[in-house]
Short mmCIF file of C-alpha atoms and ligand atoms in Angstrom, two decimals:
data_model
loop_
_atom_site.label_atom_id
_atom_site.label_comp_id
_atom_site.label_asym_id
_atom_site.label_seq_id
_atom_site.Cartn_x
_atom_site.Cartn_y
_atom_site.Cartn_z
CA UNK F 1 95.09 76.15 118.84
CA UNK F 2 94.75 76.06 115.05
CA UNK F 3 96.79 73.54 113.05
CA UNK F 4 97.13 76.16 110.37
CA UNK F 5 96.06 79.79 109.98
CA UNK F 6 95.83 80.99 106.39
CA UNK F 7 95.89 84.76 105.93
CA UNK F 8 94.39 86.09 102.71
CA UNK F 9 91.68 84.38 100.66
CA UNK F 10 92.80 84.86 97.07
CA UNK F 11 93.71 81.95 94.78
CA UNK F 12 96.79 81.11 96.91
CA UNK F 13 94.97 81.12 100.26
CA UNK F 14 91.89 79.27 99.02
CA UNK F 15 94.00 76.56 97.38
CA UNK F 16 96.09 76.24 100.53
CA UNK F 17 92.82 75.78 102.46
CA UNK F 18 91.61 73.11 100.05
CA UNK F 19 94.84 71.11 100.24
CA UNK F 20 95.19 71.49 104.01
CA UNK F 21 91.65 70.30 104.79
CA UNK F 22 91.59 67.52 102.17
CA UNK F 23 95.03 66.53 103.49
CA UNK F 24 93.49 65.70 106.85
CA UNK F 25 94.07 68.84 108.94
CA UNK F 26 91.00 69.39 111.12
CA UNK F 27 91.57 72.84 112.47
CA UNK F 28 92.29 75.24 109.63
CA UNK F 29 90.99 78.82 109.43
CA UNK F 30 91.17 81.27 106.59
CA UNK F 31 91.37 84.91 107.69
CA UNK F 32 90.14 87.13 104.87
CA UNK F 33 89.10 90.71 105.45
CA UNK F 34 86.57 90.70 102.62
CA UNK F 35 84.82 88.24 100.36
CA UNK F 36 87.29 85.50 99.42
CA UNK F 37 88.49 85.46 95.80
CA UNK F 38 91.31 88.01 95.69
CA UNK F 39 92.34 90.37 92.92
CA UNK F 40 91.01 88.30 90.06
CA UNK F 41 87.45 89.12 91.17
CA UNK F 42 88.10 92.60 89.66
CA UNK F 43 88.58 91.12 86.20
CA UNK F 44 85.84 90.97 83.59
CA UNK F 45 87.32 87.87 81.97
CA UNK F 46 89.93 85.18 82.56
CA UNK F 47 91.29 83.37 79.54
CA UNK F 48 94.54 81.81 80.71
CA UNK F 49 93.53 79.48 83.54
CA UNK F 50 94.02 75.96 82.15
CA UNK F 51 90.80 74.02 81.75
CA UNK F 52 88.55 77.07 82.16
CA UNK F 53 87.36 78.43 78.83
CA UNK F 54 84.20 80.48 79.16
CA UNK F 55 84.34 84.10 78.05
CA UNK F 56 80.88 84.81 79.51
CA UNK F 57 82.22 84.39 83.09
CA UNK F 58 83.84 87.18 85.07
CA UNK F 59 86.65 86.78 87.61
CA UNK F 60 84.00 86.92 90.34
CA UNK F 61 82.05 84.03 88.78
CA UNK F 62 85.29 82.12 88.34
CA UNK F 63 86.23 82.34 92.04
CA UNK F 64 82.77 81.46 93.39
CA UNK F 65 83.27 77.73 92.99
CA UNK F 66 86.72 77.96 94.61
CA UNK F 67 85.09 79.11 97.84
CA UNK F 68 82.34 76.48 97.71
CA UNK F 69 84.89 73.74 97.13
CA UNK F 70 87.09 74.81 100.06
CA UNK F 71 84.27 75.25 102.54
CA UNK F 72 82.83 71.86 101.51
CA UNK F 73 86.02 70.20 102.75
CA UNK F 74 85.96 71.91 106.15
CA UNK F 75 87.89 75.14 105.75
CA UNK F 76 86.62 77.69 108.26
CA UNK F 77 86.32 81.27 107.10
CA UNK F 78 86.73 84.20 109.46
CA UNK F 79 85.89 87.59 107.94
CA UNK F 80 88.67 89.32 109.82
CA UNK F 81 91.63 91.49 109.04
CA UNK F 82 94.94 90.31 110.45
CA UNK F 83 97.21 92.99 111.88
CA UNK F 84 100.34 91.00 112.72
CA UNK F 85 101.91 87.62 113.31
CA UNK F 86 104.34 86.85 116.08
CA UNK F 87 106.24 83.63 116.75
CA UNK F 88 106.33 82.84 120.46
CA UNK F 89 108.27 79.66 121.23
CA UNK F 90 107.01 76.95 118.89
CA UNK F 91 103.71 78.66 118.03
CA UNK F 92 102.36 81.75 116.35
CA UNK F 93 100.08 84.43 117.74
CA UNK F 94 97.93 86.14 115.15
CA UNK F 95 96.67 89.55 116.18
CA UNK F 96 93.38 90.58 114.58
CA UNK F 97 92.20 94.11 113.89
CA UNK F 98 89.27 93.46 116.24
CA UNK F 99 91.73 93.26 119.17
CA UNK F 100 91.35 89.46 119.54
CA UNK F 101 94.21 87.06 118.93
CA UNK F 102 94.43 83.46 117.76
CA UNK F 103 97.13 80.81 118.30
CA UNK F 104 98.32 78.58 115.47
CA UNK F 105 100.95 75.89 115.01
CA UNK F 106 101.68 77.01 111.43
CA UNK F 107 100.83 80.02 109.27
CA UNK F 108 100.49 80.48 105.52
CA UNK F 109 100.49 84.15 104.49
CA UNK F 110 98.95 84.88 101.09
CA UNK F 111 97.96 88.53 101.28
CA UNK F 112 99.04 89.35 97.70
CA UNK F 113 100.54 92.43 96.05
CA UNK F 114 98.21 94.96 94.50
CA UNK F 115 99.14 97.04 91.44
CA UNK F 116 99.11 100.79 92.20
CA UNK F 117 96.62 103.08 90.48
CA UNK F 118 97.85 106.15 88.59
CA UNK F 119 94.66 108.09 89.41
CA UNK F 120 93.70 109.45 85.99
CA UNK F 121 90.08 110.02 84.96
CA UNK F 122 88.36 106.82 83.84
CA UNK F 123 90.97 104.49 85.39
CA UNK F 124 88.60 102.95 87.92
CA UNK F 125 85.66 102.96 85.52
CA UNK F 126 87.50 100.90 82.92
CA UNK F 127 89.68 98.84 85.28
CA UNK F 128 89.38 95.24 84.12
CA UNK F 129 87.47 96.45 81.02
CA UNK F 130 90.33 97.78 78.93
CA UNK F 131 92.56 99.25 81.63
CA UNK F 132 94.84 96.43 82.73
CA UNK F 133 97.78 95.89 85.07
CA UNK F 134 98.86 92.56 83.63
CA UNK F 135 100.35 92.02 80.18
CA UNK F 136 100.54 88.23 80.60
CA UNK F 137 96.83 88.13 81.49
CA UNK F 138 95.43 90.58 78.95
CA UNK F 139 98.02 91.13 76.20
CA UNK F 140 96.50 88.47 73.99
CA UNK F 141 93.15 90.32 73.93
CA UNK F 142 95.01 92.97 71.87
CA UNK F 143 96.75 90.68 69.42
CA UNK F 144 97.83 92.72 66.35
CA UNK F 145 96.25 95.86 67.83
CA UNK F 146 97.93 98.98 69.26
CA UNK F 147 98.23 99.40 73.02
CA UNK F 148 99.44 102.07 75.42
CA UNK F 149 101.63 101.42 78.46
CA UNK F 150 101.87 103.91 81.34
CA UNK F 151 105.05 104.07 83.45
CA UNK F 152 108.79 104.42 83.13
CA UNK F 153 110.12 101.77 85.53
CA UNK F 154 111.50 98.29 84.94
CA UNK F 155 108.06 96.70 85.04
CA UNK F 156 106.60 99.09 82.45
CA UNK F 157 109.51 98.61 80.04
CA UNK F 158 109.66 94.84 80.51
CA UNK F 159 105.92 94.48 80.05
CA UNK F 160 106.05 96.81 77.01
CA UNK F 161 108.60 94.45 75.50
CA UNK F 162 106.35 91.46 76.23
CA UNK F 163 103.41 93.26 74.59
CA UNK F 164 105.50 94.23 71.56
CA UNK F 165 105.64 90.54 70.57
CA UNK F 166 101.83 90.30 70.54
CA UNK F 167 100.48 93.76 69.69
CA UNK F 168 101.01 95.81 66.53
CA UNK F 169 102.37 98.97 68.24
CA UNK F 170 103.19 99.75 71.87
CA UNK F 171 103.14 103.40 73.01
CA UNK F 172 104.95 103.87 76.34
CA UNK F 173 103.73 107.03 78.07
CA UNK F 174 106.05 108.35 80.79
CA UNK F 175 105.69 111.53 82.83
CA UNK F 176 109.41 112.50 82.65
CA UNK F 177 112.03 112.49 79.89
CA UNK F 178 114.38 110.12 81.74
CA UNK F 179 113.46 106.62 82.72
CA UNK F 180 113.69 104.84 86.06
CA UNK F 181 114.14 101.49 84.29
CA UNK F 182 117.62 99.95 84.19
CA UNK F 183 119.62 101.16 81.14
CA UNK F 184 119.80 97.70 79.44
CA UNK F 185 116.02 97.30 79.80
CA UNK F 186 115.42 100.75 78.35
CA UNK F 187 117.92 100.12 75.56
CA UNK F 188 116.17 96.88 74.58
CA UNK F 189 112.83 98.73 74.39
CA UNK F 190 114.33 101.58 72.35
CA UNK F 191 115.72 99.09 69.83
CA UNK F 192 112.36 97.35 69.33
CA UNK F 193 110.84 98.89 66.20
CA UNK F 194 107.20 98.75 67.35
CA UNK F 195 107.82 100.32 70.80
CA UNK F 196 107.40 104.11 70.82
CA UNK F 197 108.39 106.20 73.85
CA UNK F 198 106.17 109.21 74.56
CA UNK F 199 107.90 111.23 77.28
CA UNK F 200 106.83 114.23 79.39
CA UNK F 201 103.32 112.91 79.07
CA UNK F 202 100.52 111.53 81.20
CA UNK F 203 97.18 109.85 80.64
CA UNK F 204 94.62 112.60 80.93
CA UNK F 205 91.63 110.33 80.54
CA UNK F 206 90.65 106.79 79.64
CA UNK F 207 87.55 107.03 77.47
CA UNK F 208 84.96 104.49 76.45
CA UNK F 209 81.40 103.35 76.92
CA UNK F 210 79.39 100.45 78.28
CA UNK F 211 81.40 98.10 76.07
CA UNK F 212 84.64 99.15 77.78
CA UNK F 213 87.66 101.27 76.93
CA UNK F 214 87.88 102.67 73.41
CA UNK F 215 90.83 105.03 73.62
CA UNK F 216 93.02 107.31 75.71
CA UNK F 217 93.74 111.02 75.88
CA UNK F 218 97.46 111.68 76.38
CA UNK F 219 98.54 115.12 77.66
CA UNK F 220 102.00 116.52 77.08
CA UNK F 221 102.92 118.09 80.44
CA UNK F 222 105.14 120.74 78.82
CA UNK F 223 102.72 121.98 76.15
CA UNK F 224 99.40 120.76 77.63
CA UNK F 225 98.54 119.46 74.15
CA UNK F 226 96.18 116.51 74.24
CA UNK F 227 96.47 113.72 71.71
CA UNK F 228 93.68 111.18 71.44
CA UNK F 229 94.69 107.63 70.63
CA UNK F 230 92.14 105.11 69.56
CA UNK F 231 93.89 102.31 71.41
CA UNK F 232 91.97 99.30 72.52
CA UNK F 233 94.12 98.61 75.57
CA UNK F 234 95.84 100.60 78.32
CA UNK F 235 98.38 98.87 80.58
CA UNK F 236 99.27 100.69 83.79
CA UNK F 237 102.57 99.83 85.51
CA UNK F 238 103.21 102.52 88.11
CA UNK F 239 104.45 100.29 90.94
CA UNK F 240 103.05 97.69 93.32
CA UNK F 241 101.76 97.75 96.90
CA UNK F 242 103.06 94.52 98.36
CA UNK F 243 100.69 93.54 101.18
CA UNK F 244 103.40 92.65 103.67
CA UNK F 245 102.27 94.66 106.72
CA UNK F 246 101.19 91.55 108.66
CA UNK F 247 104.84 90.45 108.67
CA UNK F 248 106.06 93.54 110.54
CA UNK F 249 106.71 93.49 114.26
CA UNK F 250 105.95 96.32 116.71
CA UNK F 251 109.12 98.19 115.62
CA UNK F 252 108.21 97.99 111.94
CA UNK F 253 110.88 95.35 111.25
CA UNK F 254 110.02 92.28 109.20
CA UNK F 255 109.88 88.98 111.08
CA UNK F 256 111.24 87.04 108.09
CA UNK F 257 113.73 87.61 105.28
CA UNK F 258 112.48 89.99 102.59
CA UNK F 259 113.70 91.13 99.16
CA UNK F 260 114.67 94.75 98.46
CA UNK F 261 111.25 95.17 96.83
CA UNK F 262 109.28 94.11 99.93
CA UNK F 263 108.49 90.59 98.78
CA UNK F 264 109.02 87.57 101.02
CA UNK F 265 112.02 85.36 100.31
CA UNK F 266 110.87 81.73 100.04
CA UNK F 267 112.39 78.52 98.72
CA UNK F 268 110.74 76.18 96.24
CA UNK F 269 108.68 74.70 99.10
CA UNK F 270 107.33 78.15 100.12
CA UNK F 271 109.33 78.03 103.36
CA UNK F 272 110.25 81.45 104.71
CA UNK F 273 113.26 82.07 106.96
CA UNK F 274 110.99 81.36 110.00
CA UNK F 275 110.17 77.71 110.73
CA UNK F 276 106.45 77.00 110.43
CA UNK F 277 105.78 80.22 108.48
CA UNK F 278 105.00 79.81 104.77
CA UNK F 279 104.21 82.38 102.09
CA UNK F 280 102.31 81.75 98.85
CA UNK F 281 101.19 83.74 95.80
CA UNK F 282 101.91 87.29 94.67
CA UNK F 283 103.52 88.18 98.01
CA UNK F 284 106.57 85.99 97.38
CA UNK F 285 109.76 86.79 95.46
CA UNK F 286 109.71 86.15 91.72
CA UNK F 287 105.93 85.58 91.71
CA UNK F 288 104.64 85.39 88.11
CA UNK F 289 101.50 87.15 89.42
CA UNK F 290 99.10 84.70 87.88
CA UNK F 291 96.14 82.79 89.33
CA UNK F 292 97.59 79.47 88.25
CA UNK F 293 100.93 80.08 89.96
CA UNK F 294 99.33 81.51 93.12
CA UNK F 295 97.16 78.38 93.33
CA UNK F 296 100.23 76.18 92.81
CA UNK F 297 102.05 78.01 95.60
CA UNK F 298 99.08 77.54 97.91
CA UNK F 299 99.03 73.78 97.26
CA UNK F 300 102.78 73.51 97.89
CA UNK F 301 102.57 75.52 101.11
CA UNK F 302 99.70 73.39 102.48
CA UNK F 303 101.51 70.13 101.69
CA UNK F 304 104.57 71.50 103.49
CA UNK F 305 102.42 72.44 106.50
CA UNK F 306 101.15 68.86 106.66
CA UNK F 307 104.73 67.48 106.53
CA UNK F 308 105.88 70.00 109.11
CA UNK F 309 103.11 69.03 111.55
CA UNK F 310 103.80 65.32 110.99
CA UNK F 311 107.49 65.87 111.84
CA UNK F 312 106.52 67.71 115.04
CA UNK F 313 104.04 64.99 116.17
P1 FAD T 401 95.36 88.09 95.98
O1 FAD T 401 94.50 87.64 94.89
O2 FAD T 401 95.85 89.50 95.98
O3 FAD T 401 94.57 87.82 97.35
C1 FAD T 401 95.04 88.31 98.57
C2 FAD T 401 93.87 88.36 99.54
O4 FAD T 401 94.38 88.67 100.83
C3 FAD T 401 92.85 89.46 99.21
O5 FAD T 401 91.58 88.86 99.06
C4 FAD T 401 92.91 90.42 100.39
O6 FAD T 401 91.63 90.93 100.74
C5 FAD T 401 93.45 89.52 101.50
N1 FAD T 401 94.20 90.26 102.51
C6 FAD T 401 95.22 91.14 102.32
N2 FAD T 401 95.68 91.60 103.50
C7 FAD T 401 94.93 90.97 104.47
C8 FAD T 401 94.94 91.04 105.90
N3 FAD T 401 95.80 91.82 106.56
N4 FAD T 401 94.05 90.27 106.58
C9 FAD T 401 93.16 89.48 105.91
N5 FAD T 401 93.11 89.39 104.55
C10 FAD T 401 93.99 90.13 103.85
N6 FAD T 401 95.90 86.42 86.71
C11 FAD T 401 95.74 85.46 85.78
O7 FAD T 401 96.32 84.38 85.91
N7 FAD T 401 94.93 85.66 84.69
C12 FAD T 401 94.21 86.80 84.50
O8 FAD T 401 93.49 86.94 83.50
C13 FAD T 401 94.35 87.82 85.49
N8 FAD T 401 93.67 88.98 85.34
C14 FAD T 401 93.75 89.91 86.33
C15 FAD T 401 92.93 91.04 86.22
C16 FAD T 401 92.96 92.00 87.21
C17 FAD T 401 92.05 93.21 87.08
C18 FAD T 401 93.84 91.84 88.33
C19 FAD T 401 93.89 92.90 89.42
C20 FAD T 401 94.65 90.73 88.44
C21 FAD T 401 94.61 89.75 87.44
N9 FAD T 401 95.39 88.58 87.52
C22 FAD T 401 95.23 87.59 86.59
C23 FAD T 401 96.38 88.40 88.59
C24 FAD T 401 95.82 87.49 89.69
O9 FAD T 401 94.55 88.00 90.11
C25 FAD T 401 96.79 87.44 90.87
O10 FAD T 401 98.06 86.98 90.42
C26 FAD T 401 96.28 86.49 91.95
O11 FAD T 401 94.99 86.88 92.39
C27 FAD T 401 97.22 86.46 93.16
O12 FAD T 401 96.66 85.63 94.13
P2 FAD T 401 97.07 85.72 95.66
O13 FAD T 401 96.21 84.71 96.33
O14 FAD T 401 98.52 85.65 95.81
O15 FAD T 401 96.68 87.20 96.13
P1 NAP T 402 108.81 101.80 89.94
O1 NAP T 402 110.25 101.51 89.78
O2 NAP T 402 108.36 102.48 91.19
O3 NAP T 402 108.36 102.66 88.68
C1 NAP T 402 107.06 103.19 88.60
C2 NAP T 402 107.00 104.09 87.38
O4 NAP T 402 105.69 104.60 87.27
C3 NAP T 402 107.96 105.27 87.44
O5 NAP T 402 108.52 105.51 86.18
C4 NAP T 402 107.05 106.42 87.87
O6 NAP T 402 107.45 107.66 87.34
C5 NAP T 402 105.74 106.02 87.24
N1 NAP T 402 104.60 106.52 88.00
C6 NAP T 402 104.36 106.37 89.32
N2 NAP T 402 103.17 106.92 89.64
C7 NAP T 402 102.67 107.45 88.50
C8 NAP T 402 101.48 108.16 88.19
N3 NAP T 402 100.55 108.42 89.12
N4 NAP T 402 101.28 108.56 86.92
C9 NAP T 402 102.21 108.31 85.96
N5 NAP T 402 103.36 107.61 86.19
C10 NAP T 402 103.58 107.19 87.45
O7 NAP T 402 107.90 100.45 89.85
P2 NAP T 402 108.17 99.09 89.04
O8 NAP T 402 108.59 99.36 87.67
O9 NAP T 402 106.97 98.25 89.29
O10 NAP T 402 109.41 98.46 89.83
C11 NAP T 402 109.33 98.24 91.25
C12 NAP T 402 110.70 97.72 91.74
O11 NAP T 402 110.91 96.42 91.19
C13 NAP T 402 111.85 98.61 91.23
O12 NAP T 402 112.83 98.67 92.22
C14 NAP T 402 112.37 97.87 90.02
O13 NAP T 402 113.74 98.10 89.75
C15 NAP T 402 112.11 96.42 90.43
N6 NAP T 402 111.96 95.57 89.25
C16 NAP T 402 113.06 94.94 88.80
C17 NAP T 402 112.98 94.16 87.67
C18 NAP T 402 114.22 93.48 87.20
O14 NAP T 402 115.25 93.65 87.83
N7 NAP T 402 114.17 92.71 86.12
C19 NAP T 402 111.77 94.02 86.98
C20 NAP T 402 110.64 94.71 87.46
C21 NAP T 402 110.75 95.49 88.60
P3 NAP T 402 108.78 108.41 87.87
O15 NAP T 402 109.94 107.65 87.29
O16 NAP T 402 108.65 109.78 87.34
O17 NAP T 402 108.73 108.34 89.37
#
């Protein structure tokens, strides 16, 4: 029986593993279906993690030491995909894709939420090299430069507003002529003088070279006219895939309380509505979707696991 099973090895899961093992728990396993590190390993640069200031290092380089540090303190790593979690009596059963199952006294789920791709030409090629899904992370790279935002929902309009305080001009490209975003959010964007709405339009292609993205081709869907913009940044906000499948039971119902947007409801201690089940990182409600906050969540969740196990002893 594990003291704690951690599911997902991004910044939240790795930090939870570090705090749990250094906090004295002997039997802690991290279930991660791939190489630990999480979404940030897709980034070419990280500039906003406090204390880390080295533009020559990629997100992959950045996360390498996180793994080494965790495993040094006794965290076990299982390269396994988790299918589901079930609470049976006081304990949890974790069903793995392989068909095996594992018992644990507590569980921390940190499987993240991945930004959706829009599937235009060049999106994958320049992802993390000019095509971004995070204004907080990458907006500053385009200080006083023009940027393009793709999407017409609340996230796109809110992030466009955020970018408009950093960048010279923000061009919001949306495939329809009405917006999904809430009217007050849209109104605020319309009133901002450096936000420009380009409707009935899509990104035809992100173009660039070995140095990264240099511009975008925007196609008007009514006229098929293509306009090239020499923007240095393209921010894509076309929705999120919240990785919450492990929290569904056999009927497809969630085992804990969720928000309308598929995120897990937690309190400030990362407690879910199920005792002994904690959630950390991008998967939780109101997540700022940053490495630093995911790591903070992971530390909080692990400290709560330790307290929870002490109370049960
Ligand atoms: P994730 O990093 O998403 O990790 C979740 C992990 O869970 C993944 O490794 C996944 O493989 C695993 N997993 C999922 N489902 C299962 C399952 N069923 N079984 C086993 N394992 C599973 N943030 C910043 O602060 N600064 C930046 O500059 C920055 N730049 C970014 C650039 C890019 C290109 C991207 C994509 C994100 C960037 N972010 C940045 C955001 C940051 O990466 C995330 O906020 C952070 O990684 C969230 O951490 P997490 O641990 O909650 O989840
Ligand atoms: P969303 O509401 O699903 O909006 C996604 C947008 O991207 C839509 O405008 C959609 O166009 C567009 N889109 C989707 N796929 C595309 C593609 N392949 N190419 C071009 N455009 C594409 O996603 P979201 O904005 O991330 O919001 C998710 C949920 O969170 C929503 O319910 C939202 O209200 C909520 N949210 C709330 C707040 C808040 O309350 N402050 C803030 C952020 C998010 P169409 O409109 O044509 O479908």
